[in-house]
Amino acid sequence: MLDQIDVKILRQLQANGRLSNQDLADQVALSPSACLRRVKTLEQEGYIDGYHALLNAPKLGYRVEAFVQVRIDQSNDDWHDQFIATIADLDEIADAYIITGNANYLLRIRARDFEHFSTFIIHTLNRIAGVRDIQSNMVMQNLKNNGKLLPLPNSVPK
Amino acid sequence: MLDQIDVKILRQLQANGRLSNQDLADQVALSPSACLRRVKTLEQEGYIDGYHALLNAPKLGYRVEAFVQVRIDQSNDDWHDQFIATIADLDEIADAYIITGNANYLLRIRARDFEHFSTFIIHTLNRIAGVRDIQSNMVMQNLKNNGKLLPLPNSVPK
DNA sequence: GCTGAAAGTCGGCACCT
DNA sequence: AGGTGCCGACTTTCAGC
């Protein structure tokens, strides 16, 4: 179970993944060794999945972002497995979800420009076996990103 | 401009945001001081937006994820500004985008359970001024997350 | 723009409360 | 559980190539 200090630690590391253990210890009012032990435990128990640098997509040449809904022909089970295996290797696909509703999959796509995007849709996505219908929604503006998980309002984590 | 070593640095830090400068220097075949200078430059020039611990949502009590499309009454410009200002403070909204298509906004929602989700939709989202239509798609499975930005296939960053 | 050395700082562990 | 102290490793700066 998480206590209030654990939640503080998670919140701090979420905001700044490179916080030194000493600074972290100061912020949660613990000695460095006690703080480090808690962090290691949180990592081992799976509360922290990893640490990552957040790169700036436009700066790196990715100026197009879009959400694409894909329907596949459900009369064939193999196509589902094949689809999942295929998208794992496609760099243009940032995120992928199985969703309820009319479509089977929701994909978040990142591409260099619109030409790159349309080529990807027509010549890559559209040619995966079983793909029936593709509906694209371009991102015009990114209002909020990766909203913080904590504070957990009234939540009682298992 | 980025050279090959910069790209290697970005790729490494993307995969592991807590890599020590010394280990990073080894991996890109540079001395620690030269490596550190490049990292600082990359940060200052905005290629790296930050470092964050990736927290495990289910472990923290968030078991429901959904994409919600929102249409607002476009006859009133103020509602747009108001909507943006309101969603910034809502913890349940992880990401928010302005998109093309029938809806105005696409929101990624995280909630503790279905009751939390439906309460949020009915009593919070639905009551924001100007909101006309809400369409929800629940996430049944998360197939891919935060696909890596690099390597930049054939891209020539500005 | 990189290297190498020096000084300050930190992480990790043993031990104690 | 948390705190103290120690040592080896690391970060960071700066002079020099």
Coordinates of C-alpha atoms (C1' of nucleotides) in Angstrom, one line a residue:
Chain A
M1 CA 0.0 0.0 0.0
L2 CA 1.0 3.5 -0.7
D3 CA 1.2 6.1 2.0
Q4 CA 1.3 9.8 1.6
I5 CA 5.1 9.9 1.3
D6 CA 5.0 7.4 -1.6
V7 CA 2.5 9.5 -3.4
K8 CA 4.7 12.5 -3.0
I9 CA 7.7 10.6 -4.3
L10 CA 5.7 9.5 -7.4
R11 CA 4.4 12.9 -8.0
Q12 CA 7.9 14.4 -7.9
L13 CA 9.4 11.8 -10.1
Q14 CA 6.5 12.2 -12.6
A15 CA 7.2 15.9 -12.8
N16 CA 11.0 15.5 -12.9
G17 CA 12.4 12.2 -13.7
R18 CA 16.0 13.3 -13.2
L19 CA 15.5 14.6 -9.7
S20 CA 18.5 13.5 -7.6
N21 CA 17.8 11.2 -4.7
Q22 CA 19.1 13.8 -2.4
D23 CA 16.8 16.6 -3.7
L24 CA 13.9 14.1 -3.7
A25 CA 14.6 13.2 -0.1
D26 CA 14.5 16.9 0.9
Q27 CA 11.2 17.4 -0.8
V28 CA 9.5 14.5 0.9
A29 CA 11.3 15.2 4.3
L30 CA 13.1 11.9 4.5
S31 CA 16.8 11.0 4.7
P32 CA 18.4 10.1 1.4
S33 CA 18.8 6.4 2.3
A34 CA 15.2 6.0 3.4
C35 CA 14.0 7.8 0.3
L36 CA 16.1 5.7 -2.0
R37 CA 14.8 2.5 -0.5
R38 CA 11.2 3.6 -1.1
V39 CA 12.0 4.5 -4.7
K40 CA 13.6 1.1 -5.4
T41 CA 10.5 -0.6 -3.8
L42 CA 8.2 1.5 -6.0
E43 CA 10.1 0.5 -9.1
Q44 CA 10.2 -3.2 -8.2
E45 CA 6.5 -3.3 -7.4
G46 CA 5.7 -1.8 -10.7
Y47 CA 4.3 1.6 -9.8
I48 CA 7.0 3.2 -11.9
D49 CA 7.3 1.7 -15.4
G50 CA 10.3 3.6 -16.5
Y51 CA 12.0 7.0 -17.0
H52 CA 12.0 8.7 -20.3
A53 CA 13.1 11.9 -21.9
L54 CA 10.2 13.6 -23.6
L55 CA 11.4 14.7 -27.1
N56 CA 9.9 17.6 -29.0
A57 CA 8.2 16.1 -32.0
P58 CA 8.0 19.3 -34.2
K59 CA 11.7 20.0 -33.6
L60 CA 12.5 16.5 -34.8
G61 CA 10.7 16.9 -38.0
Y62 CA 7.3 15.5 -37.1
R63 CA 4.7 18.1 -37.9
V64 CA 1.7 16.0 -38.6
E65 CA -0.3 14.2 -36.0
A66 CA -3.6 12.4 -36.6
F67 CA -6.0 9.9 -35.1
V68 CA -7.0 7.1 -37.4
Q69 CA -9.8 4.7 -36.8
V70 CA -9.5 1.3 -38.5
R71 CA -12.1 -1.3 -39.1
I72 CA -11.0 -4.8 -40.1
D73 CA -13.0 -7.6 -41.5
Q74 CA -14.0 -9.6 -38.5
S75 CA -14.9 -12.7 -40.4
N76 CA -11.2 -13.7 -40.1
D77 CA -9.6 -14.0 -36.7
D78 CA -6.1 -14.3 -38.2
W79 CA -6.3 -10.7 -39.5
H80 CA -6.6 -9.4 -36.0
D81 CA -3.4 -11.1 -34.8
Q82 CA -1.7 -10.1 -38.0
F83 CA -2.8 -6.5 -37.7
I84 CA -1.4 -6.3 -34.1
A85 CA 1.9 -7.8 -35.2
T86 CA 2.2 -5.4 -38.1
I87 CA 1.5 -2.1 -36.4
A88 CA 4.1 -2.9 -33.7
D89 CA 6.8 -2.4 -36.3
L90 CA 5.4 0.8 -37.9
D91 CA 7.3 3.8 -36.7
E92 CA 4.5 6.1 -37.8
I93 CA 2.1 4.6 -35.2
A94 CA 2.7 6.3 -31.9
D95 CA -0.1 4.7 -29.9
A96 CA -2.6 2.0 -30.7
Y97 CA -5.8 0.9 -28.9
I98 CA -8.6 -1.6 -29.3
I99 CA -11.7 0.4 -28.7
T100 CA -15.4 -0.1 -28.5
G101 CA -17.7 1.4 -31.1
N102 CA -17.8 1.2 -34.9
A103 CA -14.1 0.9 -35.4
N104 CA -11.8 -1.9 -34.1
Y105 CA -8.7 0.1 -33.6
L106 CA -7.7 3.7 -32.8
L107 CA -4.2 4.7 -33.9
R108 CA -2.3 7.9 -33.1
I109 CA -0.1 8.6 -36.1
R110 CA 2.9 10.9 -36.3
A111 CA 4.3 11.8 -39.7
R112 CA 6.8 14.4 -41.1
D113 CA 4.2 16.1 -43.3
F114 CA 0.9 15.6 -45.0
E115 CA 2.5 13.7 -47.9
H116 CA 4.2 11.3 -45.6
F117 CA 0.9 10.8 -43.8
S118 CA -1.2 10.2 -46.8
T119 CA 1.4 7.8 -48.3
F120 CA 1.4 5.9 -45.0
I121 CA -2.3 5.6 -45.0
I122 CA -2.7 4.6 -48.6
H123 CA 0.3 2.4 -49.1
T124 CA 1.0 0.9 -45.7
L125 CA -2.1 0.9 -43.5
N126 CA -4.6 0.3 -46.3
R127 CA -2.7 -2.7 -47.5
I128 CA -2.6 -4.7 -44.3
A129 CA -4.7 -7.8 -44.7
G130 CA -8.3 -7.4 -43.6
V131 CA -8.4 -3.6 -43.3
R132 CA -11.8 -2.5 -44.5
D133 CA -12.3 1.1 -43.5
I134 CA -10.1 3.9 -42.4
Q135 CA -11.2 7.2 -41.0
S136 CA -8.7 10.0 -40.2
N137 CA -9.0 13.0 -37.9
M138 CA -6.1 15.4 -38.2
V139 CA -4.8 17.0 -35.0
M140 CA -5.0 20.8 -35.5
Q141 CA -3.9 21.7 -32.0
N142 CA -2.6 19.9 -29.0
L143 CA -4.3 21.3 -25.9
K144 CA -3.1 19.0 -23.2
N145 CA -0.6 16.2 -23.0
N146 CA -0.1 13.4 -20.6
G147 CA -2.1 14.9 -17.8
K148 CA -0.6 13.8 -14.6
L149 CA -1.9 10.7 -13.0
L150 CA -1.5 12.0 -9.5
P151 CA -3.0 13.4 -7.3
L152 CA -5.4 10.5 -7.1
P153 CA -8.6 12.1 -6.2
N154 CA -10.2 9.9 -3.6
S155 CA -8.7 6.8 -5.1
V156 CA -7.8 3.8 -3.0
P157 CA -5.2 1.9 -5.1
K158 CA -5.3 -1.8 -4.9
Chain B
M1 CA 21.6 20.9 -36.7
L2 CA 21.7 17.4 -35.3
D3 CA 24.5 15.1 -36.2
Q4 CA 24.5 11.3 -35.7
I5 CA 25.8 11.5 -32.2
D6 CA 23.0 13.9 -31.1
V7 CA 20.5 11.4 -32.5
K8 CA 22.1 8.6 -30.6
I9 CA 22.0 10.7 -27.4
L10 CA 18.3 11.5 -27.9
R11 CA 17.5 7.9 -28.6
Q12 CA 19.3 6.7 -25.5
L13 CA 17.6 9.3 -23.2
Q14 CA 14.3 8.5 -24.7
A15 CA 14.7 4.9 -23.8
N16 CA 16.2 5.6 -20.4
G17 CA 15.8 9.0 -18.9
R18 CA 17.9 8.2 -15.9
L19 CA 21.0 7.1 -17.8
S20 CA 24.0 8.5 -16.1
N21 CA 26.1 10.9 -18.1
Q22 CA 29.0 8.5 -17.9
D23 CA 27.1 5.5 -19.3
L24 CA 25.6 7.8 -22.0
A25 CA 29.1 8.9 -22.9
D26 CA 30.2 5.3 -23.3
Q27 CA 27.3 4.4 -25.5
V28 CA 27.9 7.3 -27.9
A29 CA 31.7 7.0 -27.7
L30 CA 32.4 10.4 -26.2
S31 CA 34.1 11.7 -23.1
P32 CA 31.7 12.5 -20.3
S33 CA 32.3 16.2 -20.5
A34 CA 31.7 16.4 -24.2
C35 CA 28.6 14.3 -23.8
L36 CA 27.3 16.5 -21.1
R37 CA 27.8 19.6 -23.1
R38 CA 25.7 18.2 -26.0
V39 CA 22.9 17.1 -23.7
K40 CA 22.7 20.6 -22.2
T41 CA 22.6 22.1 -25.6
L42 CA 19.9 19.7 -26.7
E43 CA 17.9 20.7 -23.7
Q44 CA 18.4 24.4 -24.2
E45 CA 17.5 24.2 -27.9
G46 CA 14.2 22.5 -27.1
Y47 CA 14.9 19.0 -28.5
I48 CA 14.2 17.6 -25.0
D49 CA 11.1 18.9 -23.3
G50 CA 11.7 17.2 -20.0
Y51 CA 12.3 14.0 -18.1
H52 CA 9.4 12.1 -16.5
A53 CA 8.8 8.9 -14.6
L54 CA 6.2 6.8 -16.4
L55 CA 3.7 5.7 -13.8
N56 CA 1.6 2.6 -14.0
A57 CA -2.0 3.7 -14.3
P58 CA -3.8 0.4 -13.3
K59 CA -1.5 0.1 -10.2
L60 CA -2.5 3.6 -9.2
G61 CA -6.2 2.8 -9.4
Y62 CA -7.0 4.0 -12.9
R63 CA -8.6 1.0 -14.6
V64 CA -10.7 2.8 -17.2
E65 CA -9.5 4.6 -20.3
A66 CA -11.6 6.1 -23.0
F67 CA -11.5 8.5 -26.0
V68 CA -14.3 11.0 -26.0
Q69 CA -15.2 13.3 -28.9
V70 CA -16.9 16.5 -28.0
R71 CA -18.8 18.9 -30.2
I72 CA -19.5 22.4 -29.0
D73 CA -21.9 25.0 -30.2
Q74 CA -19.8 27.0 -32.6
S75 CA -22.1 29.9 -32.7
N76 CA -20.4 31.2 -29.6
D77 CA -16.7 31.9 -29.6
D78 CA -16.4 32.3 -25.9
W79 CA -17.3 28.7 -25.3
H80 CA -14.3 27.6 -27.1
D81 CA -12.0 29.6 -24.8
Q82 CA -14.0 28.6 -21.8
F83 CA -13.8 24.9 -22.8
I84 CA -10.1 25.0 -23.2
A85 CA -9.6 26.7 -19.8
T86 CA -11.9 24.3 -18.1
I87 CA -10.4 21.0 -19.3
A88 CA -6.9 22.2 -18.3
D89 CA -7.9 21.7 -14.6
L90 CA -9.7 18.4 -15.0
D91 CA -7.6 15.6 -13.7
E92 CA -9.6 13.0 -15.6
I93 CA -8.5 14.4 -18.9
A94 CA -5.1 13.0 -19.8
D95 CA -4.8 14.4 -23.3
A96 CA -6.9 16.9 -25.3
Y97 CA -6.7 17.7 -29.0
I98 CA -8.5 20.0 -31.5
I99 CA -9.3 17.7 -34.4
T100 CA -10.7 17.9 -37.9
G101 CA -14.0 16.1 -38.6
N102 CA -17.4 16.1 -37.0
A103 CA -16.2 16.7 -33.5
N104 CA -14.3 19.7 -32.2
Y105 CA -12.3 18.0 -29.5
L106 CA -10.8 14.6 -28.8
L107 CA -10.1 13.9 -25.2
R108 CA -8.4 10.9 -23.7
I109 CA -9.9 10.2 -20.3
R110 CA -8.6 8.2 -17.4
A111 CA -10.9 7.2 -14.5
R112 CA -10.9 4.8 -11.6
D113 CA -13.8 2.7 -12.8
F114 CA -16.8 2.9 -15.0
E115 CA -18.9 4.7 -12.4
H116 CA -16.2 7.4 -12.0
F117 CA -16.1 7.7 -15.8
S118 CA -19.8 8.0 -16.3
T119 CA -20.2 10.5 -13.5
F120 CA -17.5 12.6 -15.0
I121 CA -19.1 12.6 -18.4
I122 CA -22.6 13.3 -17.2
H123 CA -21.9 15.7 -14.4
T124 CA -18.7 17.5 -15.4
L125 CA -18.1 17.3 -19.1
N126 CA -21.7 17.6 -20.2
R127 CA -22.2 20.7 -18.0
I128 CA -19.5 22.8 -19.6
A129 CA -21.1 25.7 -21.4
G130 CA -21.6 25.1 -25.1
V131 CA -21.1 21.3 -25.1
R132 CA -23.6 19.8 -27.5
D133 CA -22.6 16.3 -28.2
I134 CA -20.4 13.7 -26.6
Q135 CA -19.4 10.4 -28.1
S136 CA -17.3 7.9 -26.1
N137 CA -15.1 5.0 -27.1
M138 CA -13.8 2.9 -24.3
V139 CA -10.3 1.5 -24.5
M140 CA -10.5 -2.3 -24.3
Q141 CA -6.8 -2.9 -24.8
N142 CA -3.7 -0.8 -25.1
L143 CA -1.6 -2.3 -27.9
K144 CA 1.2 0.3 -28.2
N145 CA 2.2 3.3 -26.2
N146 CA 4.3 6.2 -27.0
G147 CA 6.0 4.8 -30.0
K148 CA 9.5 6.2 -30.2
L149 CA 10.1 9.3 -32.2
L150 CA 13.5 8.2 -33.4
P151 CA 15.0 7.0 -35.6
L152 CA 13.7 9.7 -37.9
P153 CA 13.3 7.8 -41.1
N154 CA 14.7 10.1 -43.8
S155 CA 13.7 13.2 -41.9
V156 CA 15.6 16.4 -42.2
P157 CA 14.7 18.4 -39.1
K158 CA 14.6 22.1 -39.4
Chain C
dG1 C1' 34.7 20.8 -30.3
dC2 C1' 37.1 17.3 -27.6
dT3 C1' 40.1 15.6 -23.7
dG4 C1' 41.8 15.2 -19.0
dA5 C1' 42.2 16.4 -14.3
dA6 C1' 40.4 18.4 -10.0
dA7 C1' 36.8 19.5 -6.7
dG8 C1' 32.5 19.1 -5.1
dT9 C1' 28.4 16.0 -4.9
dC10 C1' 25.8 11.9 -5.0
dG11 C1' 24.4 7.0 -4.8
dG12 C1' 24.6 2.8 -2.4
dC13 C1' 25.6 0.1 1.5
dA14 C1' 26.6 -1.2 6.4
dC15 C1' 25.2 -0.4 10.7
dC16 C1' 22.5 1.6 14.4
dT17 C1' 17.9 3.5 16.5
Chain D
dA1 C1' 10.0 1.1 9.4
dG2 C1' 13.9 5.7 9.4
dG3 C1' 18.7 7.9 10.4
dT4 C1' 24.0 8.4 10.2
dG5 C1' 28.4 7.9 8.3
dC6 C1' 31.5 6.2 5.0
dC7 C1' 33.6 5.1 0.4
dG8 C1' 33.6 4.7 -4.4
dA9 C1' 31.6 6.7 -8.4
dC10 C1' 29.8 10.3 -10.6
dT11 C1' 28.8 15.2 -12.2
dT12 C1' 30.5 19.4 -13.5
dT13 C1' 33.9 23.0 -14.4
dC14 C1' 38.0 24.7 -16.4
dA15 C1' 42.5 24.8 -18.5
dG16 C1' 44.8 23.1 -22.5
dC17 C1' 45.0 20.6 -27.1

